PDB file of C-alpha atoms in Angstrom:
ATOM      1  CA  MET T   2       0.000   0.000   0.000  1.00  0.00           C
ATOM      2  CA  SER T   3       1.511   3.289  -1.083  1.00  0.00           C
ATOM      3  CA  LEU T   4       0.614   6.059   1.329  1.00  0.00           C
ATOM      4  CA  VAL T   5       2.435   8.552  -0.900  1.00  0.00           C
ATOM      5  CA  ASN T   6      -0.035   7.934  -3.743  1.00  0.00           C
ATOM      6  CA  LEU T   7      -2.898   8.091  -1.266  1.00  0.00           C
ATOM      7  CA  SER T   8      -1.728  11.480  -0.009  1.00  0.00           C
ATOM      8  CA  HIS T   9      -1.656  12.685  -3.640  1.00  0.00           C
ATOM      9  CA  LEU T  10      -5.275  11.528  -3.964  1.00  0.00           C
ATOM     10  CA  CYS T  11      -6.246  13.439  -0.803  1.00  0.00           C
ATOM     11  CA  SER T  12      -4.633  16.691  -1.895  1.00  0.00           C
ATOM     12  CA  HIS T  13      -5.990  16.332  -5.449  1.00  0.00           C
ATOM     13  CA  LEU T  14      -9.597  15.889  -4.252  1.00  0.00           C
ATOM     14  CA  GLN T  15      -9.253  18.775  -1.783  1.00  0.00           C
ATOM     15  CA  ASN T  16      -7.824  21.090  -4.458  1.00  0.00           C
ATOM     16  CA  ALA T  17     -10.440  20.031  -7.029  1.00  0.00           C
ATOM     17  CA  SER T  18     -13.287  20.763  -4.624  1.00  0.00           C
ATOM     18  CA  LYS T  19     -11.816  24.165  -3.706  1.00  0.00           C
ATOM     19  CA  ALA T  20     -11.499  24.950  -7.431  1.00  0.00           C
ATOM     20  CA  ARG T  21     -15.202  24.014  -7.796  1.00  0.00           C
ATOM     21  CA  LEU T  22     -14.580  21.333 -10.416  1.00  0.00           C
ATOM     22  CA  GLY T  23     -17.499  19.069 -11.218  1.00  0.00           C
ATOM     23  CA  LEU T  24     -15.383  16.211 -12.579  1.00  0.00           C
ATOM     24  CA  THR T  25     -11.766  15.265 -11.960  1.00  0.00           C
ATOM     25  CA  SER T  26      -9.576  12.290 -12.784  1.00  0.00           C
ATOM     26  CA  LEU T  27      -7.226  10.181 -10.680  1.00  0.00           C
ATOM     27  CA  PRO T  28      -4.841   7.339 -11.559  1.00  0.00           C
ATOM     28  CA  HIS T  29      -6.502   3.921 -11.375  1.00  0.00           C
ATOM     29  CA  SER T  30      -5.458   1.580  -8.557  1.00  0.00           C
ATOM     30  CA  ASN T  31      -7.402  -0.818  -6.364  1.00  0.00           C
ATOM     31  CA  LEU T  32      -6.566   1.244  -3.258  1.00  0.00           C
ATOM     32  CA  HIS T  33      -7.834   4.451  -4.869  1.00  0.00           C
ATOM     33  CA  LEU T  34     -10.995   2.707  -6.058  1.00  0.00           C
ATOM     34  CA  SER T  35     -11.693   1.267  -2.606  1.00  0.00           C
ATOM     35  CA  LEU T  36     -11.238   4.630  -0.865  1.00  0.00           C
ATOM     36  CA  LEU T  37     -13.362   6.404  -3.482  1.00  0.00           C
ATOM     37  CA  HIS T  38     -16.139   3.835  -2.944  1.00  0.00           C
ATOM     38  CA  SER T  39     -16.012   4.540   0.798  1.00  0.00           C
ATOM     39  CA  LEU T  40     -16.130   8.296   0.147  1.00  0.00           C
ATOM     40  CA  GLN T  41     -19.109   7.827  -2.172  1.00  0.00           C
ATOM     41  CA  HIS T  42     -20.872   5.639   0.393  1.00  0.00           C
ATOM     42  CA  SER T  43     -20.319   8.373   3.012  1.00  0.00           C
ATOM     43  CA  GLY T  44     -21.842  10.994   0.695  1.00  0.00           C
ATOM     44  CA  PHE T  45     -18.781  13.024  -0.297  1.00  0.00           C
ATOM     45  CA  LEU T  46     -18.722  12.010  -4.002  1.00  0.00           C
ATOM     46  CA  SER T  47     -21.482  11.727  -6.579  1.00  0.00           C
ATOM     47  CA  THR T  48     -20.032   9.424  -9.258  1.00  0.00           C
ATOM     48  CA  ILE T  49     -17.054   7.187  -9.974  1.00  0.00           C
ATOM     49  CA  THR T  50     -16.385   6.052 -13.546  1.00  0.00           C
ATOM     50  CA  LEU T  51     -13.509   4.032 -14.928  1.00  0.00           C
ATOM     51  CA  GLY T  52     -12.176   5.513 -18.157  1.00  0.00           C
ATOM     52  CA  GLY T  53      -9.224   6.549 -20.243  1.00  0.00           C
ATOM     53  CA  SER T  54      -7.297   9.782 -20.581  1.00  0.00           C
ATOM     54  CA  THR T  55     -10.297  11.689 -21.978  1.00  0.00           C
ATOM     55  CA  PRO T  56     -13.407  12.387 -19.892  1.00  0.00           C
ATOM     56  CA  PRO T  57     -16.263   9.933 -20.369  1.00  0.00           C
ATOM     57  CA  PRO T  58     -19.475  11.129 -22.018  1.00  0.00           C
ATOM     58  CA  PRO T  59     -22.126  12.381 -19.584  1.00  0.00           C
ATOM     59  CA  SER T  60     -24.321   9.340 -20.287  1.00  0.00           C
ATOM     60  CA  LEU T  61     -21.673   7.086 -18.702  1.00  0.00           C
ATOM     61  CA  LEU T  62     -21.410   9.047 -15.458  1.00  0.00           C
ATOM     62  CA  LEU T  63     -23.271   6.524 -13.352  1.00  0.00           C
ATOM     63  CA  SER T  64     -23.178   5.936  -9.632  1.00  0.00           C
ATOM     64  CA  HIS T  65     -21.182   2.703 -10.091  1.00  0.00           C
ATOM     65  CA  PRO T  66     -17.769   2.455 -11.750  1.00  0.00           C
ATOM     66  CA  ARG T  67     -18.064   1.088 -15.241  1.00  0.00           C
ATOM     67  CA  ASP T  68     -15.635   0.457 -17.988  1.00  0.00           C
ATOM     68  CA  PRO T  69     -16.988   2.385 -21.018  1.00  0.00           C
ATOM     69  CA  ALA T  70     -17.435   0.454 -24.266  1.00  0.00           C
ATOM     70  CA  GLY T  71     -16.208  -2.746 -22.591  1.00  0.00           C
ATOM     71  CA  SER T  72     -12.520  -1.946 -23.045  1.00  0.00           C
ATOM     72  CA  ALA T  73     -10.627  -4.224 -20.685  1.00  0.00           C
ATOM     73  CA  ILE T  74      -7.468  -3.273 -18.818  1.00  0.00           C
ATOM     74  CA  THR T  75      -4.440  -4.708 -20.610  1.00  0.00           C
ATOM     75  CA  GLN T  76      -0.682  -4.242 -20.288  1.00  0.00           C
ATOM     76  CA  THR T  77      -0.695  -1.744 -23.164  1.00  0.00           C
ATOM     77  CA  ASN T  78      -3.396   0.560 -21.748  1.00  0.00           C
ATOM     78  CA  ARG T  79      -2.746   0.112 -18.004  1.00  0.00           C
ATOM     79  CA  ALA T  80      -0.861   3.420 -17.650  1.00  0.00           C
ATOM     80  CA  THR T  81      -3.653   5.423 -19.275  1.00  0.00           C
ATOM     81  CA  ARG T  82      -6.528   4.114 -17.113  1.00  0.00           C
ATOM     82  CA  ARG T  83      -8.115   6.830 -14.994  1.00  0.00           C
ATOM     83  CA  LEU T  84     -10.864   7.040 -12.385  1.00  0.00           C
ATOM     84  CA  TRP T  85     -13.215   9.908 -13.198  1.00  0.00           C
ATOM     85  CA  VAL T  86     -14.783  11.286 -10.020  1.00  0.00           C
ATOM     86  CA  GLY T  87     -17.822  13.557  -9.768  1.00  0.00           C
ATOM     87  CA  LEU T  88     -17.677  15.949  -6.799  1.00  0.00           C
ATOM     88  CA  LYS T  89     -20.712  17.045  -4.781  1.00  0.00           C
ATOM     89  CA  TYR T  90     -21.742  20.570  -3.832  1.00  0.00           C
ATOM     90  CA  TRP T  91     -24.469  21.760  -1.451  1.00  0.00           C
ATOM     91  CA  ASN T  92     -25.698  25.372  -1.370  1.00  0.00           C
ATOM     92  CA  ASN T  93     -22.775  26.350  -3.601  1.00  0.00           C
ATOM     93  CA  GLU T  94     -20.260  24.928  -1.084  1.00  0.00           C
ATOM     94  CA  PRO T  95     -18.192  21.757  -1.593  1.00  0.00           C
ATOM     95  CA  VAL T  96     -19.322  18.761   0.459  1.00  0.00           C
ATOM     96  CA  LEU T  97     -15.690  17.611   0.698  1.00  0.00           C
ATOM     97  CA  SER T  98     -14.014  20.711   2.088  1.00  0.00           C
ATOM     98  CA  LYS T  99     -10.887  19.272   3.718  1.00  0.00           C
ATOM     99  CA  MET T 100      -9.115  15.944   3.358  1.00  0.00           C
ATOM    100  CA  GLY T 101      -5.807  14.956   4.917  1.00  0.00           C
ATOM    101  CA  MET T 102      -3.735  11.924   5.799  1.00  0.00           C
ATOM    102  CA  VAL T 103      -3.573  10.561   9.357  1.00  0.00           C
ATOM    103  CA  SER T 104      -0.925   7.888   8.769  1.00  0.00           C
ATOM    104  CA  LYS T 105       2.161   9.057   6.951  1.00  0.00           C
ATOM    105  CA  PRO T 106       4.755   7.009   5.051  1.00  0.00           C
ATOM    106  CA  THR T 107       7.208   7.559   7.914  1.00  0.00           C
ATOM    107  CA  ARG T 108       4.655   6.977  10.722  1.00  0.00           C
ATOM    108  CA  ARG T 109       1.876   4.473  10.177  1.00  0.00           C
ATOM    109  CA  ILE T 110      -0.772   4.487  12.883  1.00  0.00           C
ATOM    110  CA  TRP T 111      -2.523   1.211  13.772  1.00  0.00           C
ATOM    111  CA  MET T 112      -5.465   1.060  16.173  1.00  0.00           C
ATOM    112  CA  GLY T 113      -7.534  -1.661  17.753  1.00  0.00           C
ATOM    113  CA  VAL T 114     -11.279  -1.623  18.322  1.00  0.00           C
ATOM    114  CA  GLU T 115     -11.103   0.018  21.776  1.00  0.00           C
ATOM    115  CA  GLU T 116      -8.923   2.872  20.507  1.00  0.00           C
ATOM    116  CA  LEU T 117     -11.229   3.339  17.492  1.00  0.00           C
ATOM    117  CA  ARG T 118     -14.221   3.462  19.851  1.00  0.00           C
ATOM    118  CA  ASP T 119     -12.563   6.346  21.745  1.00  0.00           C
ATOM    119  CA  VAL T 120     -11.846   8.207  18.496  1.00  0.00           C
ATOM    120  CA  ALA T 121     -15.447   7.719  17.340  1.00  0.00           C
ATOM    121  CA  LYS T 122     -16.671   9.181  20.666  1.00  0.00           C
ATOM    122  CA  GLY T 123     -14.528  12.291  20.142  1.00  0.00           C
ATOM    123  CA  VAL T 124     -11.691  11.443  22.538  1.00  0.00           C
ATOM    124  CA  ARG T 125      -8.041  11.686  21.520  1.00  0.00           C
ATOM    125  CA  SER T 126      -6.287   8.317  21.309  1.00  0.00           C
ATOM    126  CA  GLY T 127      -2.514   8.369  20.777  1.00  0.00           C
ATOM    127  CA  TYR T 128      -1.653  10.582  17.810  1.00  0.00           C
ATOM    128  CA  VAL T 129      -5.235  10.703  16.503  1.00  0.00           C
ATOM    129  CA  GLU T 130      -7.725  13.399  17.490  1.00  0.00           C
ATOM    130  CA  GLY T 131     -11.311  12.298  18.049  1.00  0.00           C
ATOM    131  CA  LEU T 132     -14.155  13.072  15.676  1.00  0.00           C
ATOM    132  CA  ARG T 133     -15.530  16.492  16.590  1.00  0.00           C
ATOM    133  CA  GLY T 134     -17.490  18.053  13.748  1.00  0.00           C
ATOM    134  CA  VAL T 135     -20.743  17.145  12.081  1.00  0.00           C
ATOM    135  CA  GLY T 136     -20.078  15.101   8.949  1.00  0.00           C
ATOM    136  CA  GLU T 137     -16.452  14.413   9.851  1.00  0.00           C
ATOM    137  CA  CYS T 138     -15.251  10.964   8.774  1.00  0.00           C
ATOM    138  CA  LEU T 139     -12.107   8.960   9.440  1.00  0.00           C
ATOM    139  CA  PHE T 140     -11.220   6.082   7.113  1.00  0.00           C
ATOM    140  CA  VAL T 141      -9.425   2.928   8.242  1.00  0.00           C
ATOM    141  CA  SER T 142      -7.767   0.215   6.151  1.00  0.00           C
ATOM    142  CA  THR T 143      -8.765  -3.188   7.561  1.00  0.00           C
ATOM    143  CA  ASP T 144      -8.443  -6.764   6.422  1.00  0.00           C
ATOM    144  CA  ARG T 145     -12.074  -6.435   5.227  1.00  0.00           C
ATOM    145  CA  GLY T 146     -11.380  -3.375   3.070  1.00  0.00           C
ATOM    146  CA  ILE T 147     -11.472   0.361   3.704  1.00  0.00           C
ATOM    147  CA  MET T 148     -14.183   1.399   6.166  1.00  0.00           C
ATOM    148  CA  GLU T 149     -15.258   4.446   8.114  1.00  0.00           C
ATOM    149  CA  VAL T 150     -14.275   4.407  11.818  1.00  0.00           C
ATOM    150  CA  ARG T 151     -17.863   4.024  13.073  1.00  0.00           C
ATOM    151  CA  GLU T 152     -18.368   1.010  10.820  1.00  0.00           C
ATOM    152  CA  CYS T 153     -15.134  -0.529  12.180  1.00  0.00           C
ATOM    153  CA  VAL T 154     -16.415  -0.154  15.737  1.00  0.00           C
ATOM    154  CA  GLU T 155     -19.747  -1.787  14.784  1.00  0.00           C
ATOM    155  CA  ARG T 156     -18.010  -4.734  13.120  1.00  0.00           C
ATOM    156  CA  GLY T 157     -15.311  -5.032  15.789  1.00  0.00           C
ATOM    157  CA  VAL T 158     -12.244  -4.685  13.550  1.00  0.00           C
ATOM    158  CA  GLY T 159      -9.153  -2.504  13.861  1.00  0.00           C
ATOM    159  CA  GLY T 160      -6.659  -1.397  11.261  1.00  0.00           C
ATOM    160  CA  MET T 161      -4.406   1.325   9.920  1.00  0.00           C
ATOM    161  CA  MET T 162      -5.686   4.896   9.970  1.00  0.00           C
ATOM    162  CA  LEU T 163      -5.732   6.386   6.464  1.00  0.00           C
ATOM    163  CA  CYS T 164      -7.326   9.817   6.131  1.00  0.00           C
ATOM    164  CA  ARG T 165      -9.706  12.297   7.733  1.00  0.00           C
ATOM    165  CA  VAL T 166     -12.406  14.059   5.708  1.00  0.00           C
ATOM    166  CA  LEU T 167     -14.363  17.171   6.715  1.00  0.00           C
TER     167      LEU T 167
END
């Protein structure tokens, strides 16, 4: 898992939402796709579409990632595959206003269920501040995929802290 690429994704989405872009593209990877699915499930993103270097037509901007025209990923086109992400806005303000990494490449932060429960309640646990604001989410990489911290507490799994979204 490359936390450097994940931090690029975080800063790219934050900058795109501040620039009021409706659609932006990110390099395709399974980690990016999993985090984007979690962000969409939490209500921060509107659409995710798998495509090439050019934006997909508006008819293909569905709520589920699809490969337009059935073009499969091969060794020759792997470098050009992009994830096209639709950003959400509410009352002319971006829904995703701030996004930053919690774990860094030089300091990865792992937490068990009890520590995650404290963070979900709003209490500081180790290096991680608790959830304070309305709509604030914290994403965790677990052996069952990337989940939001409240979902981890419900399912009783711990993992590595990834990013915080406001």
